XYZ file of C-alpha atoms in Angstrom:
565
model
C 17.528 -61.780 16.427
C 13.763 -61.311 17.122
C 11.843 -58.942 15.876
C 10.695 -57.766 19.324
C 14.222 -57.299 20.703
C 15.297 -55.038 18.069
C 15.899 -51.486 19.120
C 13.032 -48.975 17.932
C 14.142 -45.974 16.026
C 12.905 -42.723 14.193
C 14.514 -41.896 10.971
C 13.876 -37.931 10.054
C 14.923 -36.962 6.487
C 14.928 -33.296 5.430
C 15.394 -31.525 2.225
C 15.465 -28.217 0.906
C 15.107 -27.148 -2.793
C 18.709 -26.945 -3.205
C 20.531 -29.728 -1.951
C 17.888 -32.226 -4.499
C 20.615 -31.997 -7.236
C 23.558 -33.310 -4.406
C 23.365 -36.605 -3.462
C 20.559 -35.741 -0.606
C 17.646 -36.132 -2.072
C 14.891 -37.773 0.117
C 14.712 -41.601 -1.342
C 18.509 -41.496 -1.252
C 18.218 -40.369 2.264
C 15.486 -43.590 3.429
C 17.570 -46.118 1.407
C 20.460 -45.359 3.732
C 18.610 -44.905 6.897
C 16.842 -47.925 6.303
C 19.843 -49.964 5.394
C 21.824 -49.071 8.333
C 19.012 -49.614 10.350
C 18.927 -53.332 8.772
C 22.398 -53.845 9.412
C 22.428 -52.365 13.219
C 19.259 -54.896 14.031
C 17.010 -51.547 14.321
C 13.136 -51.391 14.177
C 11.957 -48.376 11.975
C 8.889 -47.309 14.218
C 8.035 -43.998 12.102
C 9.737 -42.285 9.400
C 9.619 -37.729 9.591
C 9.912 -35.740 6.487
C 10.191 -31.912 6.167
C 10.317 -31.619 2.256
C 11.818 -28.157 0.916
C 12.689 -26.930 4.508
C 15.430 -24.925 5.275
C 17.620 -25.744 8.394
C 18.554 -22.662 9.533
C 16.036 -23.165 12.636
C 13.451 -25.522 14.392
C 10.492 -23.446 13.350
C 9.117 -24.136 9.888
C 9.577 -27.823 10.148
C 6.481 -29.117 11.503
C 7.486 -32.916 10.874
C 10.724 -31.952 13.534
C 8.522 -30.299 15.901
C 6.056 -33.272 15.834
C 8.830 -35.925 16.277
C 10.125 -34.285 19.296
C 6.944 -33.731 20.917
C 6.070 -37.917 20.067
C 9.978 -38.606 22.050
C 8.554 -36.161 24.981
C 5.507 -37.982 25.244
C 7.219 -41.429 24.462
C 4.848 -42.653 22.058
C 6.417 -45.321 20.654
C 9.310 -45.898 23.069
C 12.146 -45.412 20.573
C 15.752 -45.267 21.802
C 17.333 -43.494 18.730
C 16.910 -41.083 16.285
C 18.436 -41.855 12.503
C 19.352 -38.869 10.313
C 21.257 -38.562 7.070
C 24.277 -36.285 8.090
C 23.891 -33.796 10.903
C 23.165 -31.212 8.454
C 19.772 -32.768 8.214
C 18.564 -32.771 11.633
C 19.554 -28.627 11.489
C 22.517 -26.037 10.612
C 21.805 -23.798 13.737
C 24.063 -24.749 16.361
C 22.141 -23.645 19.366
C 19.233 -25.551 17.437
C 21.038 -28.706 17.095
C 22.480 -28.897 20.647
C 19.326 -27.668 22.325
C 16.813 -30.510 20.510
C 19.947 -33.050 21.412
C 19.516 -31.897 24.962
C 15.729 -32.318 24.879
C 16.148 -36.094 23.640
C 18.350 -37.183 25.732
C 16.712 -36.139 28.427
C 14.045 -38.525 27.162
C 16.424 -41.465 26.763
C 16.802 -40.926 23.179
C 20.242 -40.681 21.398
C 20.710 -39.326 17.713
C 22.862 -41.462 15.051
C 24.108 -39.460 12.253
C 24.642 -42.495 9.360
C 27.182 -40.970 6.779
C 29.038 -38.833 9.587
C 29.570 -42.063 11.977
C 28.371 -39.935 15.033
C 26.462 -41.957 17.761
C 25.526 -38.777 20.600
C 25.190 -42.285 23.028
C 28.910 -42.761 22.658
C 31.526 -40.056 25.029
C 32.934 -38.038 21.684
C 29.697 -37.589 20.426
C 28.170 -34.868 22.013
C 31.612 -32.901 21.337
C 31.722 -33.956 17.716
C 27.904 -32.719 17.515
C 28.753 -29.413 18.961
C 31.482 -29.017 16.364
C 29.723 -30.210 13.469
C 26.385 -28.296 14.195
C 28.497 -25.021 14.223
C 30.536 -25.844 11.286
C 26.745 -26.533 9.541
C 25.695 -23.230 10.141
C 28.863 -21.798 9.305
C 27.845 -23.588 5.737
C 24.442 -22.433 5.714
C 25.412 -19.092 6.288
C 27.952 -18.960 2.907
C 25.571 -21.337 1.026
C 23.611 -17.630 1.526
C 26.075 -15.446 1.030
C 27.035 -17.188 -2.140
C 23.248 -16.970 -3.888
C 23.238 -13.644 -2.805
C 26.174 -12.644 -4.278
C 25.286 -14.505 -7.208
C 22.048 -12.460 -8.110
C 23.706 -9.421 -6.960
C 25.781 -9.984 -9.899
C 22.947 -10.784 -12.382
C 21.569 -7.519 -11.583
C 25.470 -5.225 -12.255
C 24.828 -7.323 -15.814
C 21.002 -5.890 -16.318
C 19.534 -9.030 -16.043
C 16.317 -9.737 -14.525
C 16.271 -11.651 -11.148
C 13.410 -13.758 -11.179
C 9.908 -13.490 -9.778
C 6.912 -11.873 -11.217
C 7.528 -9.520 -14.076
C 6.564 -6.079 -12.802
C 3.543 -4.326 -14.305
C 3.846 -2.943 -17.327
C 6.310 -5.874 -18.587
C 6.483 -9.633 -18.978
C 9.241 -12.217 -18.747
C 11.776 -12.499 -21.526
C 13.295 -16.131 -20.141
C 15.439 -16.758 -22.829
C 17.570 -13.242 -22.104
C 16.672 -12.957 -18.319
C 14.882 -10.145 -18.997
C 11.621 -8.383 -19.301
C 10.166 -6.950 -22.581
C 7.320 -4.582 -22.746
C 3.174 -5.249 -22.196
C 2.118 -2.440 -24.949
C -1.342 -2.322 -22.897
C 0.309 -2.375 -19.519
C 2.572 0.157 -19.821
C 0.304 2.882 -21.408
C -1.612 2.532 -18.165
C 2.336 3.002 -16.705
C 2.552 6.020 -17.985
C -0.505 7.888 -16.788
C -0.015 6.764 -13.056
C 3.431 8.685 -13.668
C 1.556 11.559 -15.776
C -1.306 11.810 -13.676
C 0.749 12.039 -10.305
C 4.173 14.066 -11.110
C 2.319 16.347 -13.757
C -1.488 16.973 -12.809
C -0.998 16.383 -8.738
C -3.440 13.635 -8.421
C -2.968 11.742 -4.930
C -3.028 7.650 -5.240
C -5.923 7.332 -4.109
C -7.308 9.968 -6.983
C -5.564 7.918 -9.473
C -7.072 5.338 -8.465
C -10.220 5.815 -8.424
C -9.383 7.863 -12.401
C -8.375 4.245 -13.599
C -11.263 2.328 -12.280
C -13.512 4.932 -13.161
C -12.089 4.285 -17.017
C -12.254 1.331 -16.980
C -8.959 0.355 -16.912
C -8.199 -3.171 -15.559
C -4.902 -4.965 -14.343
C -3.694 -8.489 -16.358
C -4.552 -11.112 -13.692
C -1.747 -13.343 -12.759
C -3.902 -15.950 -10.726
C -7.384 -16.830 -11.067
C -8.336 -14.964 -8.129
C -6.035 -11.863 -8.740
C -8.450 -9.212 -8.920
C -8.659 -6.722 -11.918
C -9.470 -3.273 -10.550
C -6.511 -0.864 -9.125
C -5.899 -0.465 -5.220
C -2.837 1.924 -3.849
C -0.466 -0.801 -3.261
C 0.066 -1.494 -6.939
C 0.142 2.166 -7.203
C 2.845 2.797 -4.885
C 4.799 -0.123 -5.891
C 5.047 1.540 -9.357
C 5.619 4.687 -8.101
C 8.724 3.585 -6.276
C 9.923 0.909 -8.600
C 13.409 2.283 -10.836
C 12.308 -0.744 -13.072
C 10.557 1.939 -15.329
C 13.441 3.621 -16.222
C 15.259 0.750 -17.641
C 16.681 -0.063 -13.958
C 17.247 -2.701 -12.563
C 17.509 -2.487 -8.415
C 18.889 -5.280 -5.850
C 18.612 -5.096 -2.085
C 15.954 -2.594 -1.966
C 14.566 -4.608 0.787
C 16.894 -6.473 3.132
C 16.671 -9.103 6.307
C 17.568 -8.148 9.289
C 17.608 -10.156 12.511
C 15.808 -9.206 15.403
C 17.562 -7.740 18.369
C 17.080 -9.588 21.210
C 16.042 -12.959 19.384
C 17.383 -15.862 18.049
C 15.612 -17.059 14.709
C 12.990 -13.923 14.151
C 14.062 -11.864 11.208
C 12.465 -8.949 9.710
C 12.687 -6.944 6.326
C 13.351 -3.527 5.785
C 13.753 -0.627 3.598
C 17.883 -0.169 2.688
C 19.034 3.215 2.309
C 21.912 2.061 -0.265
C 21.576 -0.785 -3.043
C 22.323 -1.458 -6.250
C 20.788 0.445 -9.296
C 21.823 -1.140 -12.440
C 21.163 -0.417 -16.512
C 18.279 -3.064 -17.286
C 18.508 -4.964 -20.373
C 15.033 -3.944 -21.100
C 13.810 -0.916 -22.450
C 12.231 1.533 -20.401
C 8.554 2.567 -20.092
C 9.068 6.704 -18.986
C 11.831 8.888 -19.101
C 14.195 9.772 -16.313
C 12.214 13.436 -16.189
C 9.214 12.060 -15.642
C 10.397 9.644 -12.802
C 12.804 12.360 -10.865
C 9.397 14.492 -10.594
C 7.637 11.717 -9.336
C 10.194 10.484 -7.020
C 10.357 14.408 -5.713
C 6.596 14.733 -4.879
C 6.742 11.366 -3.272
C 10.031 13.015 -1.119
C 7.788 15.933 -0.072
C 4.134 14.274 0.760
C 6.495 11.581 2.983
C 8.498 13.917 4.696
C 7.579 14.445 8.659
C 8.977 17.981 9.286
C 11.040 18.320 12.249
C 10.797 21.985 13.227
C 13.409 23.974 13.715
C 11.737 27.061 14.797
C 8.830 28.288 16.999
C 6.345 25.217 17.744
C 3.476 27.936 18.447
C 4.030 28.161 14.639
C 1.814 26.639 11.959
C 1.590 27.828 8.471
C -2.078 28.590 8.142
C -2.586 28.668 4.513
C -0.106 26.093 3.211
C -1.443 24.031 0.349
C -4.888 26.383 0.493
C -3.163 28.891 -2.093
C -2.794 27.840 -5.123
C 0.449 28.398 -7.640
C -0.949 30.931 -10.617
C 0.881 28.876 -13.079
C 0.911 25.582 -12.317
C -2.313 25.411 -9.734
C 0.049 23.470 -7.073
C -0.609 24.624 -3.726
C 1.909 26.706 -2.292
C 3.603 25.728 1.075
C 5.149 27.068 4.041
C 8.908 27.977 4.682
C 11.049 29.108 6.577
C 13.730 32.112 6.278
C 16.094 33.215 8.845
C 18.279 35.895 9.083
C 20.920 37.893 11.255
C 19.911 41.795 11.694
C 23.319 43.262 11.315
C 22.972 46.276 13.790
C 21.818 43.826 16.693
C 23.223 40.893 15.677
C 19.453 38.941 16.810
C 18.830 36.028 14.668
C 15.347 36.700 13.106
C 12.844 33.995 11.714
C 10.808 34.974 8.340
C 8.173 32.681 7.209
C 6.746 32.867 3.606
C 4.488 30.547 0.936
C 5.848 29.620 -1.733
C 5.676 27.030 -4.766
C 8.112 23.922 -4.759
C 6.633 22.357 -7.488
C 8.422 22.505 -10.630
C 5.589 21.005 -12.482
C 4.980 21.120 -16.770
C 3.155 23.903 -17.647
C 2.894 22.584 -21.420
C 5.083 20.817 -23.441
C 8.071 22.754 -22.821
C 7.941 24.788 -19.623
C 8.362 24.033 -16.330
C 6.250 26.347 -13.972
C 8.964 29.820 -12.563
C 6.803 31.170 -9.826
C 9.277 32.171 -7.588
C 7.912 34.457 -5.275
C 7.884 34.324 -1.887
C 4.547 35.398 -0.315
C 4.833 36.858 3.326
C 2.645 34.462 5.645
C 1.602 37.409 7.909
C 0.273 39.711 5.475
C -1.447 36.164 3.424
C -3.039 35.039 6.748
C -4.043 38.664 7.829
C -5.918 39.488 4.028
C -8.056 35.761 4.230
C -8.538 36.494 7.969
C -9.930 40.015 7.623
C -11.947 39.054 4.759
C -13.882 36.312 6.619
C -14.426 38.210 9.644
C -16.437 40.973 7.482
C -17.984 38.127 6.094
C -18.963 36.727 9.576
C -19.973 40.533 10.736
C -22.451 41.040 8.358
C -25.863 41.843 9.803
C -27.630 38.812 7.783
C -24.920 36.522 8.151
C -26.690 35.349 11.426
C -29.936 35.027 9.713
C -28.051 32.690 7.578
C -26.526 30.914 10.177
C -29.533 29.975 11.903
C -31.779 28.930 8.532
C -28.447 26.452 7.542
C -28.358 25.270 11.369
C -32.327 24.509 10.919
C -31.984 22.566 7.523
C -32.476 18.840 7.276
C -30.065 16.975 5.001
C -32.497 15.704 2.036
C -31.554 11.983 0.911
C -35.026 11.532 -0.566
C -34.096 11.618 -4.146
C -31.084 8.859 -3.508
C -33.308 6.812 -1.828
C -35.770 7.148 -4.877
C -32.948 6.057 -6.775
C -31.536 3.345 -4.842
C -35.557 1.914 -4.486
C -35.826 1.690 -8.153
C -32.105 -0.029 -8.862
C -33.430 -2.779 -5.567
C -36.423 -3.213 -8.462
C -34.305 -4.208 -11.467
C -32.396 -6.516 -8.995
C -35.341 -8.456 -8.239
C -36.695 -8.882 -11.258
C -33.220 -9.579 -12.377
C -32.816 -12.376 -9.728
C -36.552 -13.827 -10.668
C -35.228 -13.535 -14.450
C -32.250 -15.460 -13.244
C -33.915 -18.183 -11.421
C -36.379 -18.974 -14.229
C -33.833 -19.022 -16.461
C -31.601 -21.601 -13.986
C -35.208 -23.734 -13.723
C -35.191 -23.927 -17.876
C -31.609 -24.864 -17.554
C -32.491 -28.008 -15.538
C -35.481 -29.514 -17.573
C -33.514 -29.324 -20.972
C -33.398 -32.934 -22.500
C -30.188 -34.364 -23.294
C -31.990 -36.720 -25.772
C -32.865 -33.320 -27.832
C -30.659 -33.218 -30.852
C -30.493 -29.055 -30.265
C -29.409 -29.873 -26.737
C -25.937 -28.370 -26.909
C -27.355 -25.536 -29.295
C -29.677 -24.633 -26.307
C -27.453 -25.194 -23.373
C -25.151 -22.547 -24.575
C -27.702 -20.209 -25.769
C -28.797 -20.066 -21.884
C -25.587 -19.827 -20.369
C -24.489 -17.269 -22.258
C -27.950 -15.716 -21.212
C -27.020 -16.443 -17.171
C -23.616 -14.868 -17.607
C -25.085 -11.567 -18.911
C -27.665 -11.728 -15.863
C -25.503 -12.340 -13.545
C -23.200 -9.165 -15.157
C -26.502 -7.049 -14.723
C -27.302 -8.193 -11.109
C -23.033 -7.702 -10.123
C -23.825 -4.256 -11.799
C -27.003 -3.526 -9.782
C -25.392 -4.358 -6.763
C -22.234 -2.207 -7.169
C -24.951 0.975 -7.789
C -26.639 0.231 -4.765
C -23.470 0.397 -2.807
C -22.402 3.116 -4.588
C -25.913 4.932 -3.334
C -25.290 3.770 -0.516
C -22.179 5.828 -0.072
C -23.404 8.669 -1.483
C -26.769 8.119 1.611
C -23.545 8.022 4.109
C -21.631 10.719 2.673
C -24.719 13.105 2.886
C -24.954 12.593 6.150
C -21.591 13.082 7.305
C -21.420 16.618 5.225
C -24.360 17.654 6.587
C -22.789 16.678 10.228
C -19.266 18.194 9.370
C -21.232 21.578 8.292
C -23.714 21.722 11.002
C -20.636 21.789 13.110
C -18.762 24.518 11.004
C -21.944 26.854 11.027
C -21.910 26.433 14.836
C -18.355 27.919 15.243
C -19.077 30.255 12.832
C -21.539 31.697 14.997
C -19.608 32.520 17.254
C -16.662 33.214 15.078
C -15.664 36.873 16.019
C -15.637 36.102 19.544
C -13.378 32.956 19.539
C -10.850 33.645 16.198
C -8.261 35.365 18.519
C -8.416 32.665 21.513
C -7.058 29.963 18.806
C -3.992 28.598 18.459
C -2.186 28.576 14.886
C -3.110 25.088 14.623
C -6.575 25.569 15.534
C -6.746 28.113 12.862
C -5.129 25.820 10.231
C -7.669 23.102 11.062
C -10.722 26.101 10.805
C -9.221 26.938 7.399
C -8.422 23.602 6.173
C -12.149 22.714 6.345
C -13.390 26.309 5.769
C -11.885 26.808 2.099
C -11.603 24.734 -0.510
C -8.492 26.505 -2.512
C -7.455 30.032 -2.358
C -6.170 31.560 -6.244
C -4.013 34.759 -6.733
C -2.718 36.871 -9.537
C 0.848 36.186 -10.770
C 1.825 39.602 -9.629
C 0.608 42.084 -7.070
C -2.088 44.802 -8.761
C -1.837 48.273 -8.769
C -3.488 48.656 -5.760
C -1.399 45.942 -3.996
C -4.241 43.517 -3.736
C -2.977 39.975 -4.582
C -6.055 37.535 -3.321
C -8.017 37.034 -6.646
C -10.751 34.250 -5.674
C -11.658 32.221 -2.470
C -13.559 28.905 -3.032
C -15.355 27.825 0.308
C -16.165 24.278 0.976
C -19.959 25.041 2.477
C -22.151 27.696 1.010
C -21.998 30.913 3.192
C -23.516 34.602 2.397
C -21.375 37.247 2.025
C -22.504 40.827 0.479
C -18.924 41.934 0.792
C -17.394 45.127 -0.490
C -18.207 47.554 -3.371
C -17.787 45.593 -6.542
C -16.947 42.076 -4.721
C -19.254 39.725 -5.762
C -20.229 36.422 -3.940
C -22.857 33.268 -5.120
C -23.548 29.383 -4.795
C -22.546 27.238 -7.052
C -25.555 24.453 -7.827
C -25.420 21.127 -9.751
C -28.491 18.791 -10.134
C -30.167 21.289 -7.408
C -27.419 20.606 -4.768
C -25.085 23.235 -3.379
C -21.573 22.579 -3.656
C -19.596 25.508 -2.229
C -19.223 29.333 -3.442
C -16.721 30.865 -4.912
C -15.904 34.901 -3.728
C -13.943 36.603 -6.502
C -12.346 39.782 -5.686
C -12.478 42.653 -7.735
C -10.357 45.548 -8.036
C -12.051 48.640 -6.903
């Protein structure tokens, strides 16, 4: 038979990673395709291969997708297409009979070789449609198989493959993970710094890079400083207490679609004992796991929503320095039987104190009497006769940025002359001779001198940004305080207009931190210092004293301490 009379055909081969090792990989797949297409008189117009793709659906396989969009525009006027087993062209069933559909309608039929199913034929459609949903059947066990398989590597401690958390590296001959000495130290005070001294992730972030302590990089362009995501991760991972977790994160499908999945957060999975030692203790890791419970937690209120606790987190625990928070007490008056609601301060933190103690402030400060002492003592603050004259000079001051703009002008100096240092150097680099017997000797003498420029100049550049910020942040103080001074102006006349929340926002950006004794004094005063965030005057009472804080020449804030008359 001619060559030009033979029927044109597509043969489309697909495998994924683990069906190489059974008889499907893809030259065993083209030698029978293209045998059977010998022996049925067949022209192979174009061969389609989706190597390491899943079946489980039509998106992902590019190679599909473009062979059923060359039938649609019949662009080579095939009348078949060739595949291994039906398995190959997909194990969705809706998949497989859909894309049958959308050939046929094109003229095309689909030959599965090793099955002996022709779709041109009257029992092939029906054998199709009971092969494609016995193939997903498959797929779907071929997945619950590996899953159960590494579910059961984890019960035995073993490590399930992927990247070796931070803090450890891969053990491959025990499936496990053994201890980076360097890596782990830094472990240990994210946990320390964050369960122990209150510092938020971002705060231990910025304490790391600050320190100069740098991540191992995995890839070349893995970068070295520390961001909250690795923070977090740690923070959540059981791995550090010689854990080992499966099914923290599962797939779910989504509702209302046929192929979109989507992964999530499980509330139960499987916490084994690791094989490999652990980096903290279980102390350390339950406090950290409970502060992460508390700053995560979005309160559903169960009382009053006119209620806000003013104060909470502004007063600050006399042993361990943790801000105290609101809560809630209720209670049943036994003469009326009325259900009454109490709210208090108090500290939740259990935090160490030293090596031994755990803080044991238990006392429960009544919010009406806390709010009522703070608010009293800034009103006579606001009252005083000069407090408008300082109202008005701090409303009238310009924010100064003249000395970081000195500073940023001179580091913009070193960078040029570092950059005409650089380019000098990079023109003596070029017009070495490599006839010179002390070429080599010379070559590396200058790169090593271009690396440490370009170190300087990467260094210069991060200060000017970091000016830069400091310019910005100037700015926006001075904006935030301009508008503080402006309500306190008028303080006295709008206080008992706001709403709880309103005052919770005043206070949150009034005062920096609120301390207190451990017990009442004699004279039943409790409030020992207020820290504001923006200098304010204040004359106060008898034996109160009040003053600004400077460093370098800038105020910071003031501190009012409270002494006992």
């Amino acid at each position: 038979m001619e060559k030009n009379n033979k029927k044109k055909c597509y043969i489309y081969i697909r495998v994924s990673t683990s069906m190489q090792v059974e008889g499907y990989s893809l030259e065993a797949q083209r030698d029978r395709l293209t045998k059977f297409a010998e022996f049925e008189h067949m022209e192979i117009v174009r061969e389609y291969c989706d190597a390491g793709k899943s079946g489980k659906s039509i998106a992902g396989r590019p190679e599909f997708t473009q062979m059923l969009q060359d039938v649609s525009n019949d662009r080579d006027g095939v009348q078949y297409i060739l595949v291994f087993k039906l398995s190959r062209f997909g194990r969705n069933a809706a998949d497989v009979l859909n894309s049958l559909q959308y050939i046929q309608d094109y003229g095309v039929n689909l030959i599965c070789v090793e099955d002996g199913i022709d779709s041109s034929r009257d029992s092939g459609k029906l054998t199709i449609t009971v092969l494609s949903a016995v193939a997903e059947i498959e797929r779907e066990n071929i997945l619950v198989q590996t899953m159960e398989g590494r579910k059961q590597k984890a019960r035995e401690g073993k490590w399930n493959g992927g990247p070796a958390p931070f803090g450890y590296k891969l053990d491959k001959e025990n499936d496990s993970l053994s201890i980076e000495p360097q890596d782990a130290e830094i472990v240990r005070i994210i946990f320390n710094l964050y369960a122990n001294e209150g510092m938020g992730i971002e705060a231990i972030c910025r304490y790391l890079n600050q320190h100069g302590y740098q991540k191992s990089k995995l890839r070349e362009r893995d970068l070295t400083h520390f961001a909250k995501p690795l923070v977090k991760t740690i923070l959540s991972n059981p791995v550090y207490i010689g854990k080992i977790a499966y099914g923290k994160i599962v797939t779910e499908k989504v509702k209302g679609t046929r192929d979109q999945y989507r992964r999530v957060k499980a509330d139960n999975y499987l916490l084994a004992e690791g094989r490999h030692e652990a980096i903290i203790d279980e102390e350390l890791w339950l406090s950290a796991q409970m502060r992460r419970k508390e700053a995560s937690v979005k309160w559903n209120r169960t009382h009053s929503l006119e209620h806000e606790h003013i104060l909470s987190g502004l007063i600050r625990c006399p042993i361990c320095g943790s801000g105290l928070v609101g809560t809630v007490r209720r209670r049943t008056d036994k003469k009326t039987g009325e259900s009454k609601v109490d709210f208090y301060y108090r500290c939740l933190h259990r935090k160490k104190i030293d090596g031994e103690h755990n803080c044991n402030y238990k006392f429960s400060l009544n919010q009406n009497e806390m709010n009522r002492r703070v608010e009293e003592i800034v009103l006579d603050m606001i009252n005083d006769s000069r407090f408008a004259e300082f109202i008005k000079e701090r409303l009238e001051r310009k924010v100064d940025v003249s000395e970081l703009e000195k500073e940023r002008e001179q580091i913009r100096n070193q960078l040029r002359q570092l950059e005409g240092a650089r380019q000098k150097l990079g023109e003596s680099l070029d017009k070495l001779d490599v006839n010179d017997r002390h070429y080599d000797r010379k070559y590396n003498d200058m790169q090593e001198r271009m690396d440490n420029l370009y170190d300087r100049i990467s260094d210069a550049e991060d200060a000017i940004e970091d000016v830069n910020n400091k310019i910005t942040a100037a700015y926006g103080n001075h904006i935030t305080s301009q508008q503080l001074y402006r309500l306190l102006e008028h303080f006295d006349r709008v206080y008992d207009k706001m709403t709880d929340l309103e005052k919770k926002e005043f206070f949150q950006n009034f005062i920096d931190y609120i301390e207190i004794y451990p017990d009442k004094k004699a004279n039943e005063r409790i409030l020992k210092r207020i820290h504001f965030r923006f200098p304010v005057y204040y004359k106060g009472q008898p034996g109160d004293t009040m003053w600004l804080r400077s460093e370098n020449g800038v105020e910071t804030c003031c501190s009012m301490v409270l002494k006992d008359q």
